Coordinates of C-alpha atoms and ligand atoms in Angstrom, one line a residue:
M1 CA -30.7 17.9 -55.4
K2 CA -28.0 18.2 -52.7
I3 CA -24.3 17.5 -53.0
I4 CA -23.2 15.1 -50.3
A5 CA -19.3 14.9 -50.2
G6 CA -17.3 12.6 -48.1
N7 CA -13.7 13.5 -46.9
W8 CA -11.9 10.3 -45.9
K9 CA -8.7 12.2 -45.0
M10 CA -5.9 9.8 -44.3
N11 CA -8.3 6.8 -43.5
G12 CA -9.7 3.8 -45.2
S13 CA -8.3 1.3 -47.8
R14 CA -8.9 0.2 -51.3
A15 CA -10.9 -2.7 -49.8
A16 CA -13.0 -0.2 -47.6
L17 CA -13.7 2.1 -50.6
S18 CA -14.8 -0.8 -52.8
E19 CA -17.2 -1.9 -50.0
M20 CA -18.6 1.7 -49.8
V21 CA -19.0 1.9 -53.5
S22 CA -21.0 -1.3 -53.6
A23 CA -23.2 -0.2 -50.8
L24 CA -23.8 3.1 -52.4
Q25 CA -24.9 1.5 -55.8
V26 CA -28.2 0.5 -54.5
V27 CA -29.0 3.7 -52.5
E28 CA -32.0 5.4 -54.0
T29 CA -31.3 9.1 -54.3
D30 CA -31.2 12.0 -56.6
N31 CA -28.3 13.6 -54.6
K32 CA -24.8 13.9 -56.0
V33 CA -22.5 11.7 -53.9
I34 CA -18.8 12.4 -54.0
L35 CA -16.0 10.6 -52.1
C36 CA -12.7 12.4 -51.6
V37 CA -10.2 9.8 -50.8
P38 CA -6.4 9.4 -50.6
Y39 CA -4.7 9.3 -53.9
T40 CA -3.8 5.7 -53.8
M41 CA -7.6 4.8 -53.9
L42 CA -8.5 7.0 -56.9
C43 CA -8.1 4.4 -59.7
I44 CA -10.9 2.1 -58.5
D45 CA -14.1 1.7 -60.5
S46 CA -16.5 3.8 -58.4
G47 CA -19.7 3.4 -60.5
R48 CA -22.1 6.2 -60.1
V49 CA -20.1 7.7 -57.2
A50 CA -17.8 10.5 -58.2
L51 CA -14.3 10.4 -56.7
G52 CA -12.1 13.4 -55.7
A53 CA -8.7 14.0 -54.2
Q54 CA -8.0 15.9 -51.1
D55 CA -5.2 18.3 -52.3
V56 CA -3.4 19.1 -55.5
S57 CA 0.0 20.6 -56.2
V58 CA 0.1 24.2 -57.5
H59 CA 2.8 23.0 -60.1
E60 CA 2.1 21.4 -63.4
K61 CA 5.0 18.8 -63.3
G62 CA 8.8 18.5 -62.6
A63 CA 11.0 18.2 -59.5
Y64 CA 8.5 18.5 -56.8
T65 CA 9.0 15.2 -55.1
G66 CA 5.9 13.8 -53.4
E67 CA 3.4 16.1 -55.1
V68 CA 0.6 15.2 -57.4
S69 CA -0.6 17.4 -60.3
A70 CA -4.2 18.2 -61.1
T71 CA -3.6 16.4 -64.6
M72 CA -2.5 13.3 -62.7
I73 CA -5.5 13.4 -60.6
A74 CA -7.8 13.9 -63.7
E75 CA -6.1 11.0 -65.4
T76 CA -7.4 8.7 -62.7
G77 CA -10.9 9.6 -63.6
A78 CA -11.4 11.7 -60.4
K79 CA -13.6 14.7 -61.0
Y80 CA -13.1 16.8 -57.8
V81 CA -10.5 18.0 -55.5
I82 CA -10.6 19.4 -52.1
V83 CA -8.5 22.7 -51.8
G84 CA -7.8 24.7 -48.7
H85 CA -9.1 22.3 -46.2
S86 CA -8.6 23.5 -42.7
E87 CA -6.0 20.6 -42.0
R88 CA -4.0 21.9 -45.0
R89 CA -4.3 25.5 -43.9
Q90 CA -3.2 24.5 -40.3
Y91 CA -0.6 21.9 -40.7
H92 CA 0.8 23.0 -44.1
E93 CA 0.4 26.8 -43.7
E94 CA -1.7 27.1 -47.0
T95 CA -2.9 30.7 -47.3
N96 CA -5.9 31.9 -49.4
S97 CA -3.4 32.8 -52.1
I98 CA -2.0 29.2 -52.4
V99 CA -5.6 27.9 -52.2
R100 CA -6.4 30.0 -55.1
Q101 CA -3.5 28.8 -57.1
K102 CA -4.6 25.2 -56.4
A103 CA -8.1 25.9 -57.5
A104 CA -6.9 27.4 -60.7
T105 CA -4.8 24.5 -61.5
A106 CA -7.6 22.0 -60.6
L107 CA -9.9 24.0 -63.1
S108 CA -7.4 24.0 -65.9
A109 CA -7.2 20.2 -65.7
G110 CA -11.0 19.9 -65.8
L111 CA -11.4 19.1 -62.1
T112 CA -14.0 20.9 -59.9
P113 CA -12.3 22.3 -56.8
I114 CA -14.2 22.2 -53.5
I115 CA -12.8 25.3 -52.0
C116 CA -13.0 25.4 -48.2
V117 CA -13.2 28.5 -46.1
G118 CA -13.9 29.0 -42.5
E119 CA -12.8 30.5 -39.2
N120 CA -10.7 29.0 -36.4
M121 CA -11.6 29.4 -32.7
D122 CA -9.3 32.4 -32.1
E123 CA -10.9 34.2 -35.1
K124 CA -14.4 33.3 -33.9
Q125 CA -13.7 34.5 -30.3
A126 CA -12.2 37.8 -31.7
G127 CA -15.5 38.3 -33.6
K128 CA -13.8 37.9 -37.0
T129 CA -16.0 35.1 -38.4
M130 CA -17.7 37.0 -41.1
A131 CA -14.5 38.8 -42.2
V132 CA -12.6 35.6 -42.4
I133 CA -15.3 33.9 -44.4
E134 CA -15.7 36.7 -46.9
A135 CA -11.9 37.1 -47.4
G136 CA -11.6 33.4 -47.8
V137 CA -14.0 33.5 -50.7
R138 CA -12.8 36.6 -52.4
E139 CA -9.1 35.5 -52.0
S140 CA -9.5 31.8 -52.6
V141 CA -11.6 31.7 -55.8
P142 CA -9.6 32.2 -59.0
S143 CA -10.7 35.2 -61.0
D144 CA -11.2 33.5 -64.4
I145 CA -13.4 30.5 -63.7
S146 CA -13.6 28.2 -66.7
G147 CA -15.6 25.4 -65.1
D148 CA -17.6 24.6 -62.0
I149 CA -16.4 25.3 -58.5
I150 CA -17.9 24.3 -55.2
I151 CA -17.5 26.2 -51.9
A152 CA -17.4 24.4 -48.5
Y153 CA -18.1 26.5 -45.5
E154 CA -16.2 24.7 -42.7
P155 CA -15.9 26.3 -39.3
R156 CA -12.4 25.1 -38.4
W157 CA -13.2 24.9 -34.6
A158 CA -16.1 22.5 -35.2
I159 CA -14.4 20.0 -37.4
G160 CA -14.0 16.5 -35.8
A161 CA -14.9 17.9 -32.7
G162 CA -18.7 17.0 -32.4
L163 CA -19.6 20.6 -32.3
T164 CA -21.7 22.6 -34.7
P165 CA -22.6 26.2 -34.9
T166 CA -26.2 27.1 -34.3
E167 CA -28.6 27.1 -37.4
A168 CA -28.6 30.9 -37.3
E169 CA -24.9 31.0 -37.4
I170 CA -24.9 28.6 -40.4
A171 CA -27.6 30.6 -42.2
E172 CA -25.7 33.9 -41.6
A173 CA -22.4 32.4 -43.0
H174 CA -24.1 30.9 -46.0
K175 CA -26.0 34.1 -46.8
L176 CA -22.7 36.0 -46.6
I177 CA -21.0 33.4 -48.9
A178 CA -24.0 33.5 -51.5
D179 CA -23.9 37.3 -51.5
T180 CA -20.1 37.5 -51.9
L181 CA -20.3 34.9 -54.8
D182 CA -23.2 36.9 -56.5
S183 CA -21.0 40.0 -56.2
M184 CA -18.2 38.1 -58.0
G185 CA -20.6 37.0 -60.8
L186 CA -20.7 33.5 -59.5
S187 CA -24.3 33.3 -58.3
G188 CA -25.6 29.6 -58.2
T189 CA -22.4 28.2 -57.1
P190 CA -23.2 25.2 -54.7
V191 CA -22.1 26.0 -51.1
L192 CA -21.7 23.0 -48.7
Y193 CA -21.7 23.0 -44.9
G194 CA -19.0 20.9 -43.3
A195 CA -18.1 20.1 -39.6
S196 CA -19.5 17.3 -37.4
V197 CA -22.4 16.5 -39.9
K198 CA -24.1 13.3 -39.0
A199 CA -27.3 11.6 -39.7
A200 CA -29.0 13.3 -36.8
N201 CA -28.3 16.9 -38.0
A202 CA -28.0 16.5 -41.8
A203 CA -31.5 17.2 -42.8
D204 CA -31.8 20.1 -40.5
I205 CA -28.6 21.6 -41.7
M206 CA -29.5 21.0 -45.4
S207 CA -32.9 22.7 -45.0
I208 CA -31.1 26.0 -44.1
P209 CA -31.2 28.6 -47.0
N210 CA -28.3 28.7 -49.2
V211 CA -26.8 25.3 -48.0
G212 CA -26.5 23.2 -51.2
G213 CA -25.1 20.0 -49.3
V214 CA -22.6 18.9 -46.9
L215 CA -19.0 18.0 -46.6
V216 CA -18.8 15.1 -44.3
G217 CA -15.6 13.7 -42.5
G218 CA -15.7 11.2 -39.9
A219 CA -19.4 10.0 -40.8
S220 CA -18.4 9.3 -44.3
L221 CA -16.1 6.4 -43.5
K222 CA -18.8 3.8 -42.8
P223 CA -21.8 3.0 -45.1
D224 CA -24.0 2.7 -41.9
D225 CA -23.2 6.2 -41.1
F226 CA -22.8 7.8 -44.6
I227 CA -25.9 6.3 -46.3
P228 CA -28.4 7.8 -43.8
I229 CA -26.9 11.4 -44.4
I230 CA -27.4 10.7 -48.3
T231 CA -31.0 9.7 -47.8
S232 CA -31.9 12.2 -45.2
V233 CA -32.9 14.7 -47.9
K234 CA -34.7 14.2 -51.3
Ligands
LIG301 C1 -13.9 17.6 -42.6 O1 -12.8 17.1 -42.3 O2 -14.0 18.2 -43.7 C2 -15.0 17.3 -41.8 C3 -16.2 18.1 -42.0 O3 -14.8 16.5 -40.6 P1 -16.1 16.1 -39.6 O4 -17.2 15.8 -40.3 O5 -15.4 14.8 -39.1 O6 -16.1 17.2 -38.7

C-alpha cells in the first residue's frame, strides 16, 4: 500500500473537488489517497478520500487574524495537514523550528502532519543536500510523538519545474531519512517523494526502496492526471 497525496496549493474550487472526489470513488486501488486542499474546500463530503489542509497556525486560538488552528482543521473532518512545504519555507520564512511547532500542534489535535523537508538549488550546488535533509528531519519532527506522522522529501529546486533528481539521488535521500527516523525511534514512518511526479514517472519512483508514496502538486488537480498516478502501483 502506498500513500498518494495531492497538494492543490491555491488552486481549484469546491466544484472541482466534488468532481475529483466522484471520479476517485470508482477507482480500484488499495493505496491511501489524500487531498490537501485550501481551507475553504475542507468541509465537503469526500467519501473514502481523506482530506488535509496545507498549513496550520502554531497557536491554539486567540488574536491571530487570518490564521486557522489545528483544532479548527480537525473539526472539518480533515485528517492531515502539510507542514513546512517549501513554498511556506520560501515565502513565509518558516524554519525547521516553526515547522516542528506546527507538527506538534497538528498532532495534539489528532491530525497527521505531512512534514516536508528538502534542499533548495543553492544548497544542492553547495553539496549540502544530505545535511539539509537530515537537519530537516531532526529539527522539524517533534520529540514526543503521540500519533502518526508522514515525512515528504521534496527537493525544492524540482518542485513545479518538471525536474526530478535521478533515481539514485532519490534512493540516497530516502535511505538517509529512513536511517534518521530509525535513530529517532520512528522506524516505519512513511516517507513520500514529491516534486514533478506524474503518471509517466510515478511507478518508477514508488519502486525505489524507502519510498512510501508520493506527494503530487500540479498533476493532482485533474482526475485524468491524478488517477493514473494512483493506479500506477498496486
Ligand atoms: C508540491 O508542491 O508539493 C509538488 C510536489 O509540486 P509538483 O508536483 O507540481 O512539482
